[in-house]
Coordinates of C-alpha atoms in Angstrom, one line a residue:
X620 CA 0.0 0.0 0.0
X621 CA 1.3 3.4 -1.0
X622 CA 1.5 6.8 0.9
X623 CA -1.5 9.2 0.6
X624 CA -1.2 13.0 0.9
X625 CA -4.4 15.0 1.3
X626 CA -4.8 18.8 1.1
X627 CA -7.9 20.5 2.4
X628 CA -9.0 24.1 3.1
X629 CA -11.1 23.5 6.1
X630 CA -12.3 27.1 6.6
X631 CA -11.7 26.7 10.4
X632 CA -10.0 23.8 12.0
X633 CA -13.1 22.6 13.8
X634 CA -15.5 23.5 11.0
X635 CA -15.8 20.0 9.6
X636 CA -17.2 18.6 12.8
X637 CA -20.5 20.2 12.1
X638 CA -21.0 17.9 9.1
X639 CA -21.2 14.2 8.4
X640 CA -19.3 12.0 8.5
X641 CA -17.1 13.9 10.9
X642 CA -19.9 14.7 13.3
X643 CA -20.1 11.2 14.8
X644 CA -16.6 10.9 16.2
X645 CA -15.6 14.6 16.4
X646 CA -11.9 13.7 16.7
X647 CA -9.0 14.5 14.5
X648 CA -7.8 10.9 14.6
X649 CA -11.3 9.8 13.3
X650 CA -11.2 12.5 10.6
X651 CA -7.8 11.3 9.3
X652 CA -8.9 7.7 9.3
X653 CA -11.9 8.6 7.2
X654 CA -9.7 10.5 4.8
X655 CA -7.4 7.5 4.7
X656 CA -4.4 9.9 4.6
X657 CA -0.9 9.6 5.9
X658 CA -0.1 13.3 5.5
X659 CA -2.9 15.9 5.9
X660 CA -2.2 19.5 4.9
X661 CA -4.8 22.0 6.2
X662 CA -5.3 25.6 5.2
X663 CA -7.3 28.4 6.8
X664 CA -7.3 26.8 10.2
X665 CA -8.3 30.2 11.6
X666 CA -7.0 29.7 15.2
X667 CA -4.7 31.5 17.6
X668 CA -2.0 29.7 19.5
X669 CA -3.7 30.3 22.8
X670 CA -6.8 28.4 21.4
X671 CA -4.9 25.3 20.5
X672 CA -6.2 22.3 22.5
X673 CA -5.0 18.9 23.4
X674 CA -7.3 17.1 20.9
X675 CA -5.8 19.0 18.0
X676 CA -2.2 18.9 19.0
X677 CA -1.7 15.6 21.0
X678 CA -3.5 13.4 18.4
X679 CA -2.6 9.8 19.1
X680 CA -0.2 8.5 16.5
X681 CA 0.2 11.8 14.7
X682 CA 2.6 14.7 14.8
X683 CA 1.6 18.3 13.8
X684 CA 3.3 21.5 12.6
X685 CA 1.6 24.9 12.6
X686 CA 2.1 28.3 11.0
X687 CA -0.2 30.8 12.5
X688 CA -0.6 34.5 11.7
X689 CA 1.6 36.9 13.8
X690 CA -0.8 39.9 13.8
X691 CA -4.1 39.0 12.3
X692 CA -5.7 36.8 14.9
X693 CA -8.0 34.0 13.9
X694 CA -7.1 34.4 10.2
X695 CA -5.4 32.2 7.6
X696 CA -3.1 29.6 9.2
X697 CA -1.6 26.3 7.8
X698 CA -1.2 23.0 9.6
X699 CA 0.4 19.7 8.5
X700 CA -0.3 16.4 10.3
X701 CA 2.0 13.4 9.7
X702 CA 1.3 9.8 10.7
X703 CA 4.1 8.6 12.9
X704 CA 3.8 5.0 11.8
X705 CA 4.5 5.9 8.2
X706 CA 6.7 9.0 7.9
X707 CA 8.9 11.3 10.0
X708 CA 10.4 14.5 8.6
X709 CA 14.1 15.3 9.2
X710 CA 13.6 19.1 9.0
X711 CA 10.7 21.5 9.5
X712 CA 10.4 25.3 8.8
X713 CA 7.8 28.0 8.8
X714 CA 7.5 30.5 6.0
X715 CA 8.7 30.9 2.4
X716 CA 11.5 33.5 2.7
X717 CA 13.4 32.0 5.6
X718 CA 13.5 35.3 7.6
X719 CA 11.3 34.0 10.5
X720 CA 13.2 33.0 13.6
X721 CA 13.7 29.3 14.2
X722 CA 12.2 27.7 17.3
X723 CA 14.3 28.1 20.5
X724 CA 16.8 30.3 18.7
X725 CA 17.3 34.0 17.8
X726 CA 18.6 33.0 14.4
X727 CA 16.4 32.9 11.3
X728 CA 16.1 29.7 9.3
X729 CA 18.4 31.0 6.6
X730 CA 21.1 31.9 9.2
X731 CA 21.2 28.3 10.6
X732 CA 24.1 25.9 9.7
X733 CA 23.7 24.3 6.3
X734 CA 22.9 20.9 7.8
X735 CA 20.1 22.4 9.9
X736 CA 18.2 24.2 7.1
X737 CA 16.1 23.1 4.2
X738 CA 17.7 25.6 1.9
X739 CA 16.5 27.1 -1.4
X740 CA 15.7 30.5 0.1
X741 CA 14.9 33.3 -2.3
X742 CA 17.9 35.6 -2.8
X743 CA 17.7 39.3 -2.1
X744 CA 17.7 39.9 -5.8
X745 CA 14.6 37.7 -6.2
X746 CA 12.9 39.2 -3.2
X747 CA 13.6 42.8 -4.5
X748 CA 11.1 42.2 -7.3
X749 CA 8.3 42.6 -4.8
X750 CA 7.6 45.9 -2.9
X751 CA 6.5 44.0 0.1
X752 CA 8.9 43.3 2.9
X753 CA 10.0 39.6 3.1
X754 CA 9.2 39.4 6.8
X755 CA 5.7 40.7 6.1
X756 CA 5.1 38.0 3.5
X757 CA 5.6 35.3 6.2
X758 CA 3.7 37.1 8.9
X759 CA 0.2 35.8 8.0
X760 CA 0.9 32.1 8.6
X761 CA 0.7 30.8 5.0
X762 CA 3.4 28.2 4.6
X763 CA 4.9 25.1 6.4
X764 CA 7.8 23.2 4.8
X765 CA 8.8 19.6 5.9
X766 CA 11.8 17.9 4.4
X767 CA 11.8 14.1 4.1
X768 CA 14.6 12.1 2.6
X769 CA 12.4 11.6 -0.5
X770 CA 11.3 15.2 -1.1
X771 CA 10.5 18.6 0.4
X772 CA 6.8 19.0 1.2
X773 CA 5.5 22.6 0.8
X774 CA 2.1 23.3 2.3
X775 CA 0.8 26.8 1.4
X776 CA -2.3 29.0 1.5
X777 CA -1.8 31.7 -1.1
X778 CA -3.6 35.1 -0.7
X779 CA -6.9 35.4 -2.5
X780 CA -7.7 38.0 -5.2
X781 CA -10.2 40.0 -3.0
X782 CA -9.5 43.6 -4.1
X783 CA -6.7 45.7 -5.6
X784 CA -5.3 46.8 -2.2
X785 CA -3.8 43.3 -1.8
X786 CA -2.4 42.8 -5.3
X787 CA 1.2 43.7 -4.3
X788 CA 1.1 41.3 -1.3
X789 CA -0.5 38.5 -3.4
X790 CA 2.0 38.8 -6.3
X791 CA 4.9 39.2 -3.9
X792 CA 4.0 36.0 -2.1
X793 CA 3.5 34.1 -5.4
X794 CA 6.8 35.4 -6.7
X795 CA 8.7 34.3 -3.5
X796 CA 7.0 30.9 -3.6
X797 CA 8.0 30.5 -7.3
X798 CA 11.6 31.4 -6.4
X799 CA 11.8 29.0 -3.4
X800 CA 10.5 26.1 -5.5
X801 CA 12.8 26.7 -8.4
X802 CA 15.8 27.1 -6.0
X803 CA 15.0 23.8 -4.3
X804 CA 14.8 22.0 -7.6
X805 CA 18.0 23.7 -8.7
X806 CA 19.7 22.4 -5.6
X807 CA 18.8 18.8 -6.6
X808 CA 15.8 18.3 -4.2
X809 CA 12.4 17.0 -5.2
X810 CA 9.5 19.2 -4.3
X811 CA 5.8 18.3 -3.5
X812 CA 3.8 21.6 -3.5
X813 CA 0.2 21.4 -2.3
X814 CA -2.5 23.6 -0.8
X815 CA -5.0 26.3 -1.7
X816 CA -3.2 28.4 -4.3
X817 CA -6.3 30.6 -5.1
X818 CA -5.6 30.4 -8.8
X819 CA -7.7 28.8 -11.4
X820 CA -5.2 27.6 -14.0
X821 CA -7.3 27.7 -17.3
X822 CA -10.8 28.2 -18.5
X823 CA -11.6 24.5 -17.8
X824 CA -10.8 25.1 -14.2
X825 CA -13.5 27.6 -13.4
X826 CA -17.2 27.6 -14.2
X827 CA -17.5 31.4 -14.6
X828 CA -14.6 31.9 -17.0
X829 CA -16.9 33.2 -19.7
X830 CA -18.6 35.7 -17.4
X831 CA -15.2 37.0 -16.1
X832 CA -13.9 37.5 -19.6
X833 CA -17.2 39.2 -20.6
X834 CA -17.1 41.6 -17.6
X835 CA -13.5 42.5 -18.0
X836 CA -13.4 42.4 -21.8
X837 CA -10.7 39.8 -22.0
X838 CA -10.0 37.3 -24.8
X839 CA -9.2 33.6 -23.8
X840 CA -5.5 34.3 -24.3
X841 CA -5.6 37.4 -22.1
X842 CA -7.6 35.5 -19.5
X843 CA -4.7 33.0 -19.1
X844 CA -2.2 35.8 -19.3
X845 CA -3.3 37.6 -16.1
X846 CA -0.3 38.1 -13.8
X847 CA -1.1 35.4 -11.3
X848 CA -2.1 32.8 -13.9
X849 CA 0.9 33.6 -16.1
X850 CA 3.3 33.1 -13.1
X851 CA 1.5 29.9 -12.2
X852 CA 1.5 28.4 -15.7
X853 CA 5.2 29.2 -16.2
X854 CA 5.8 26.9 -13.1
X855 CA 3.8 24.0 -14.6
X856 CA 4.6 21.4 -17.2
X857 CA 2.1 21.9 -20.1
X858 CA 1.1 25.3 -18.7
X859 CA -0.3 27.8 -21.2
X860 CA 2.1 30.6 -21.6
X861 CA 1.6 33.2 -24.3
X862 CA 4.6 35.2 -25.5
X863 CA 8.1 34.8 -24.2
X864 CA 8.7 33.5 -20.8
X865 CA 9.9 35.7 -18.0
X866 CA 13.5 35.8 -16.9
X867 CA 14.5 33.0 -14.5
X868 CA 11.4 31.1 -15.5
X869 CA 12.5 29.6 -18.8
X870 CA 11.7 26.1 -17.7
X871 CA 8.7 24.5 -16.1
X872 CA 9.5 22.5 -12.9
X873 CA 6.2 21.1 -11.5
X874 CA 3.6 18.6 -12.7
X875 CA -0.2 19.0 -12.0
X876 CA -0.8 15.5 -10.6
X877 CA -4.7 15.6 -10.5
X878 CA -5.0 17.1 -13.9
X879 CA -2.5 14.6 -15.2
X880 CA -4.7 11.7 -14.2
X881 CA -7.9 13.5 -15.5
X882 CA -6.7 15.6 -18.5
X883 CA -10.0 16.3 -20.1
X884 CA -12.4 16.2 -17.1
X885 CA -14.7 19.2 -16.8
X886 CA -16.3 20.3 -13.7
X887 CA -13.4 19.0 -11.5
X888 CA -13.9 21.9 -9.1
X889 CA -12.6 22.1 -5.5
X890 CA -14.2 25.3 -4.2
X891 CA -17.8 26.7 -4.4
X892 CA -19.2 30.0 -3.2
X893 CA -21.4 29.5 -0.2
X894 CA -23.3 32.8 -0.5
X895 CA -25.1 31.6 -3.6
X896 CA -25.3 27.9 -2.6
X897 CA -23.3 27.0 -5.7
X898 CA -22.1 23.5 -4.6
X899 CA -25.2 21.5 -5.5
X900 CA -25.1 22.7 -9.1
X901 CA -21.2 22.4 -9.2
X902 CA -20.7 26.0 -10.1
X903 CA -17.2 26.4 -8.8
X904 CA -13.4 26.6 -9.4
X905 CA -10.4 24.4 -9.1
X906 CA -7.9 26.3 -6.9
X907 CA -6.6 23.5 -4.7
X908 CA -3.7 21.5 -6.1
X909 CA -1.3 18.6 -5.6
X910 CA 1.9 19.3 -7.6
X911 CA 5.3 17.6 -7.8
X912 CA 8.6 18.2 -9.4
X913 CA 9.1 16.7 -12.9
X914 CA 11.3 13.8 -11.8
X915 CA 8.5 12.5 -9.6
X916 CA 5.9 12.0 -12.3
X917 CA 6.2 8.2 -12.2
X918 CA 5.8 8.0 -8.4
X919 CA 2.0 8.3 -8.3
X920 CA -0.7 5.7 -8.8
X921 CA -3.8 7.8 -8.2
X922 CA -5.0 11.4 -7.6
X923 CA -8.5 12.9 -7.4
X924 CA -10.9 15.3 -5.7
X925 CA -13.3 14.3 -3.0
X926 CA -16.3 16.5 -3.8
X927 CA -18.7 14.4 -1.8
X928 CA -17.0 15.1 1.6
X929 CA -18.7 18.1 3.2
X930 CA -17.4 20.3 6.0
X931 CA -16.1 23.4 4.2
X932 CA -16.5 25.5 1.0
X933 CA -13.6 23.5 -0.3
X934 CA -13.3 19.7 -0.8
X935 CA -10.2 17.5 -0.1
X936 CA -7.8 16.7 -2.9
X937 CA -5.4 13.8 -2.6
X938 CA -2.5 12.0 -4.4
X939 CA -1.3 8.5 -3.7
X940 CA 2.4 7.6 -4.0
X941 CA 3.3 4.0 -5.0
X942 CA 4.6 1.5 -2.5
X943 CA 8.0 1.4 -4.4
X944 CA 9.3 4.5 -6.2
X945 CA 12.3 4.8 -8.5
X946 CA 15.2 6.6 -6.7
X947 CA 18.4 6.4 -8.7
X948 CA 18.7 3.1 -10.5
X949 CA 16.8 1.0 -8.0
X950 CA 13.2 0.9 -6.7
X951 CA 13.0 2.0 -3.1
X952 CA 10.3 1.3 -0.6
X953 CA 8.4 4.5 0.1
X954 CA 8.6 3.9 3.9
X955 CA 12.4 3.9 3.6
X956 CA 12.3 7.2 1.7
X957 CA 9.9 8.9 4.1
X958 CA 11.8 8.3 7.4
X959 CA 15.2 9.1 8.8
X960 CA 18.0 6.6 8.0
X961 CA 17.8 3.5 10.1
X962 CA 14.1 3.6 10.9
X963 CA 12.9 1.3 8.1
X964 CA 14.8 -1.3 6.1
X965 CA 13.1 -2.5 2.9
X966 CA 9.7 -1.5 4.3
X967 CA 10.2 -3.1 7.7
X968 CA 10.5 -1.0 10.8
X969 CA 13.7 -1.6 12.8
X970 CA 13.4 1.3 15.2
X971 CA 10.3 2.6 17.0
X972 CA 9.2 6.2 16.7
X973 CA 10.6 8.1 19.7
X974 CA 10.8 11.6 21.2
X975 CA 14.2 11.9 19.4
X976 CA 12.3 12.0 16.1
X977 CA 10.2 15.0 17.1
X978 CA 11.4 18.3 15.5
X979 CA 11.6 21.7 17.2
X980 CA 8.7 23.1 15.2
X981 CA 6.4 20.3 16.2
X982 CA 3.2 21.3 18.1
X983 CA 4.0 18.6 20.7
X984 CA 7.0 20.6 21.9
X985 CA 5.1 23.8 22.5
X986 CA 5.6 24.7 26.2
X987 CA 1.9 24.3 27.0
X988 CA 1.8 20.7 25.5
X989 CA 5.3 19.4 26.2
X990 CA 5.7 16.5 28.7
X991 CA 2.0 16.3 29.4
X992 CA 0.7 13.3 31.3
X993 CA -1.7 11.0 29.5
X994 CA -4.8 9.3 31.1
X995 CA -2.8 6.1 31.4
X996 CA -0.1 7.8 33.3
X997 CA -2.6 9.2 35.8
X998 CA -3.7 5.7 36.9
X999 CA -0.1 4.4 37.4
X1000 CA 0.9 3.8 41.0
X1001 CA 2.6 6.7 42.6
X1002 CA 6.1 6.2 44.1
X1003 CA 6.1 5.3 47.8
X1004 CA 7.3 8.0 50.2
X1005 CA 10.2 7.3 52.6
X1006 CA 9.3 7.5 56.3
X1007 CA 10.2 10.7 58.1
X1008 CA 13.3 10.5 60.3
X1009 CA 12.5 13.7 62.4
X1010 CA 12.6 13.4 66.2
X1011 CA 9.2 13.4 68.1
X1012 CA 7.7 16.8 68.7
X1013 CA 7.2 18.2 72.2
X1014 CA 3.7 17.9 73.6
X1015 CA 2.7 21.6 73.2
X1016 CA 4.0 21.7 69.7
X1017 CA 2.2 18.5 68.8
X1018 CA -1.1 19.9 70.0
X1019 CA -0.5 23.0 67.9
X1020 CA 0.3 20.8 64.8
X1021 CA -2.9 18.7 65.4
X1022 CA -5.0 21.9 65.5
X1023 CA -3.6 23.1 62.2
X1024 CA -4.3 19.7 60.6
X1025 CA -7.9 19.5 61.7
X1026 CA -8.6 23.0 60.3
X1027 CA -6.8 22.9 57.0
X1028 CA -6.9 19.2 56.1
X1029 CA -3.6 18.4 54.4
X1030 CA -2.0 21.8 55.2
X1031 CA 1.4 21.4 56.7
X1032 CA 1.7 23.0 60.1
X1033 CA 4.3 25.6 60.9
X1034 CA 5.8 23.4 63.6
X1035 CA 6.9 20.9 60.9
X1036 CA 8.2 23.5 58.4
X1037 CA 10.7 25.2 60.8
X1038 CA 12.3 24.9 64.2
X1039 CA 10.0 24.7 67.2
X1040 CA 9.7 27.8 69.4
X1041 CA 8.7 27.8 73.1
X1042 CA 5.1 28.9 73.7
X1043 CA 4.8 32.1 75.8
X1044 CA 1.3 31.4 77.0
X1045 CA 0.9 30.0 80.5
X1046 CA -0.7 26.6 81.2
X1047 CA -3.8 28.2 82.6
X1048 CA -4.6 29.8 79.2
X1049 CA -5.0 26.4 77.5
X1050 CA -8.7 25.8 76.7
X1051 CA -9.7 22.4 78.2
X1052 CA -13.5 22.8 77.7
X1053 CA -15.3 20.8 75.0
X1054 CA -16.1 22.8 71.7
X1055 CA -19.2 25.0 71.8
X1056 CA -22.4 23.6 70.2
X1057 CA -23.0 27.0 68.5
X1058 CA -26.1 29.2 68.8
X1059 CA -29.2 27.2 69.8
X1060 CA -31.9 29.9 69.9
X1061 CA -32.6 33.5 69.1
X1062 CA -32.1 34.5 72.7
X1063 CA -28.7 32.9 72.6
X1064 CA -27.7 35.7 70.2
X1065 CA -28.1 38.2 73.0
X1066 CA -26.4 36.1 75.6
X1067 CA -22.7 36.9 76.3
X1068 CA -20.2 34.3 75.5
X1069 CA -19.2 32.2 78.6
X1070 CA -15.5 31.9 79.0
X1071 CA -13.7 29.4 81.1
X1072 CA -11.3 31.9 82.7
X1073 CA -12.4 32.6 86.3
X1074 CA -10.3 35.1 88.1
X1075 CA -10.5 36.8 91.4
X1076 CA -13.2 39.3 90.1
X1077 CA -15.7 36.5 89.4
X1078 CA -18.5 38.0 91.5
X1079 CA -18.3 41.3 89.7
X1080 CA -18.6 39.5 86.3
X1081 CA -21.7 37.6 87.5
X1082 CA -23.4 40.9 88.6
X1083 CA -22.6 42.5 85.3
X1084 CA -24.0 39.5 83.4
X1085 CA -27.2 39.6 85.5
X1086 CA -27.7 43.4 84.8
X1087 CA -27.2 42.7 81.1
X1088 CA -29.8 39.9 81.1
X1089 CA -32.4 42.3 82.8
X1090 CA -31.7 45.0 80.2
X1091 CA -32.2 42.4 77.4
X1092 CA -35.5 41.2 78.8
X1093 CA -36.9 44.7 79.1
X1094 CA -35.9 45.4 75.5
X1095 CA -37.7 42.4 74.3
X1096 CA -40.8 43.3 76.3
X1097 CA -40.9 46.8 74.8
X1098 CA -40.5 45.4 71.3
X1099 CA -43.5 43.1 71.7
X1100 CA -45.7 45.9 72.9
X1101 CA -44.8 48.0 69.8
X1102 CA -45.6 45.1 67.5
X1103 CA -49.1 44.7 69.2
X1104 CA -49.9 48.4 68.6
X1105 CA -48.9 48.2 64.9
X1106 CA -51.1 45.1 64.4
X1107 CA -54.1 46.8 66.0
X1108 CA -53.6 49.9 63.8
X1109 CA -53.6 47.7 60.6
X1110 CA -56.8 46.0 61.6
X1111 CA -58.6 49.3 62.1
X1112 CA -57.4 50.6 58.7
X1113 CA -58.6 47.4 57.0
X1114 CA -62.1 47.7 58.5
X1115 CA -62.5 51.3 57.3
X1116 CA -61.4 50.3 53.8
X1117 CA -64.0 47.4 53.7
X1118 CA -66.8 49.8 54.7
X1119 CA -65.9 52.2 52.0
X1120 CA -65.8 49.4 49.4
X1121 CA -69.4 48.3 50.5
X1122 CA -70.6 51.9 49.9
X1123 CA -68.8 52.2 46.5
X1124 CA -69.9 48.8 45.0
X1125 CA -73.6 49.7 44.4
X1126 CA -72.5 52.9 42.5
X1127 CA -70.1 50.8 40.4
X1128 CA -72.9 48.3 39.7
X1129 CA -75.2 51.1 38.6
X1130 CA -72.6 52.3 36.1
X1131 CA -72.1 48.9 34.6
X1132 CA -75.9 48.3 34.3
X1133 CA -76.1 51.5 32.4
X1134 CA -73.7 50.4 29.7
X1135 CA -74.8 48.8 26.5
X1136 CA -75.3 45.1 27.0
X1137 CA -75.1 44.4 23.2
X1138 CA -71.2 44.8 23.0
X1139 CA -69.5 41.4 23.2
X1140 CA -65.8 40.4 22.6
X1141 CA -65.2 37.1 20.8
X1142 CA -62.1 35.5 22.2
X1143 CA -61.4 33.5 19.0
X1144 CA -61.4 36.7 16.9
X1145 CA -59.2 38.4 19.4
X1146 CA -56.7 35.6 19.3
X1147 CA -56.6 35.6 15.5
X1148 CA -56.0 39.4 15.5
X1149 CA -53.1 39.2 17.9
X1150 CA -51.6 36.2 16.0
X1151 CA -51.9 38.0 12.7
X1152 CA -50.2 41.1 14.2
X1153 CA -47.1 39.3 15.6
X1154 CA -46.6 36.3 13.3
X1155 CA -44.4 36.3 10.2
X1156 CA -46.2 36.6 6.9
X1157 CA -45.9 33.6 4.6
X1158 CA -43.1 34.0 2.1
X1159 CA -43.9 34.4 -1.6
X1160 CA -43.6 31.5 -4.0
X1161 CA -41.2 31.4 -6.9
X1162 CA -42.6 31.5 -10.5
X1163 CA -41.2 28.3 -11.9
X1164 CA -41.4 25.8 -9.0
X1165 CA -44.1 27.3 -6.8
X1166 CA -41.9 26.8 -3.8
X1167 CA -41.3 29.2 -0.8
X1168 CA -38.7 31.8 -1.6
X1169 CA -35.8 32.7 0.7
X1170 CA -35.1 36.2 2.1
X1171 CA -31.6 37.8 1.6
X1172 CA -30.1 41.1 2.3
X1173 CA -28.5 43.4 -0.3
X1174 CA -24.8 44.0 0.5
X1175 CA -23.7 45.7 -2.7
X1176 CA -22.9 49.4 -2.2
X1177 CA -25.6 51.7 -3.6
X1178 CA -29.0 53.0 -3.0
X1179 CA -30.4 49.5 -2.3
X1180 CA -27.7 48.5 0.2
X1181 CA -29.4 47.0 3.3
X1182 CA -32.7 46.2 1.6
X1183 CA -34.1 42.7 1.9
X1184 CA -35.5 40.8 -1.0
X1185 CA -37.1 37.4 -1.9
X1186 CA -35.6 35.0 -4.5
X1187 CA -35.9 31.3 -5.5
X1188 CA -34.5 29.0 -2.8
X1189 CA -32.9 26.5 -5.3
X1190 CA -29.2 26.6 -6.0
X1191 CA -27.6 27.9 -9.2
X1192 CA -27.1 25.4 -12.0
X1193 CA -23.9 24.6 -13.8
X1194 CA -24.5 27.5 -16.1
X1195 CA -24.2 30.0 -13.3
X1196 CA -27.3 31.9 -14.3
X1197 CA -31.0 31.7 -13.4
X1198 CA -33.0 29.4 -15.6
X1199 CA -36.7 29.1 -16.4
X1200 CA -38.3 25.7 -16.6
X1201 CA -35.4 23.8 -15.1
X1202 CA -34.5 22.2 -11.8
X1203 CA -32.2 25.1 -10.9
X1204 CA -32.8 28.6 -9.6
X1205 CA -35.4 30.5 -11.5
X1206 CA -35.4 34.4 -12.0
X1207 CA -38.0 35.1 -9.3
X1208 CA -37.1 38.4 -7.5
X1209 CA -39.3 40.4 -5.1
X1210 CA -38.4 43.3 -2.8
X1211 CA -39.6 42.6 0.7
X1212 CA -41.3 46.0 0.9
X1213 CA -43.3 45.3 -2.3
X1214 CA -44.4 41.9 -1.0
X1215 CA -45.5 43.4 2.3
X1216 CA -47.7 45.9 0.5
X1217 CA -49.4 43.3 -1.7
X1218 CA -49.9 41.0 1.3
X1219 CA -51.8 43.7 3.1

């Protein structure tokens, strides 16, 4: 069995768990088993480092590597998971340019010793073609690189073409990525590039190619010659490039694996717009790729998209490497080529995966996850404590220690922590009476506390207590008398109010008798009126299917921005336009204000 690499833009690392089949298990280990993948490259994880949890970092049998944005929190982000039983990288880096600092070091990746770095970093001349600072290009968490003995895996999430304000950043990132890939190939290393590149390669790779060309007034040749597509096609074998190639891009170095297995397949899309519910009608684009260097074309036995797996606005794309691949003049087992030397021998493991194989960029070595105890470790027997060799404590100190223990449970007493000190209190001050039972009645609140200390002035204290008790009894007697007066006053006021009510009731009855007896209120009619007032009106029905419409809000800038409207609830068809008399969305359109007026 070969090795399977899957790329997936998950649009939030926990987003797939809201869909089937991921909803049942809701674990990353279960997700990877369903994908049947050995390496999973995720884009748009949209998470901050403080939000990383055990279930997404300490996945049993898997290692993980993250690149998260430095400034834009909860944005972008790339993660690569590798199955420990199949592969183990020898080097790992974050970013394309090599200017980010390496873990546990003040040096950047490109400043490390040669045997510690992946290499192929863009030169300053190559980076000078972009107006964007190199460190800024790697600040959004868009690339993770893992080097295996067989090849260098590059997982990327390229910037999208949202608006013109991001054009410099987008083209700068693509240019740096192109330079890094070409430099690695020039250094004699094989490259496997995968991820969401946010570029549709040709007209066959997007459903709205004709609409884009019509809106922008482009010919088919000009459509492929846009800056991002031209740069991308110059990187690919069989890429459409019109005119002379750019300097330093004279040769193509990568092969489009999925298109190579399905050269004429139409509708092989990997991304659909959720706002218009375009996925059921397959009105989308192919912007997620699995690419490899030209000398790896014979390594693969299968590649495809998995459009049936829900969980994001993208679908997974995979490529399967053969069990034995041609390296040099011999066929090498893929397990030997995907692990450090000495781990596998002709496909048989000779050394177990250990902590020595974990790289510094691994999520398992983050301080908040390193050396964490597992559930199994928690049930292991704790080591036996050695008996204490301290001498016995004096009687007074022992009593003090016992009192500390009874109050604070396992709290260690001060007499054990430090040297014992003689007590200054006399023996007569030690309380030998049993503990108090607490307050037994309300009168006990007013009673003074009885102490056990009886001195020579005992008689004076008893006289003082007797006088206090007399004062308290007189206070209670006065309080009872005032309460009786208040109750008597309340009864008198109630009797006067009752007499007034008896006088008023005949007058009220005469007023009611004088009213018209013919006015009646039907409770059913009243209920229907209130229900009609507060319930939502039924939505209009579309013209072609006679089905309830859906309500949407206008977000396009203009005079109608913010207005709600009704339209057909069915998804767009493959044509991307509204159709009459078909199973796809019909042209029904009604402003909500107009529908309210007609309903009234």
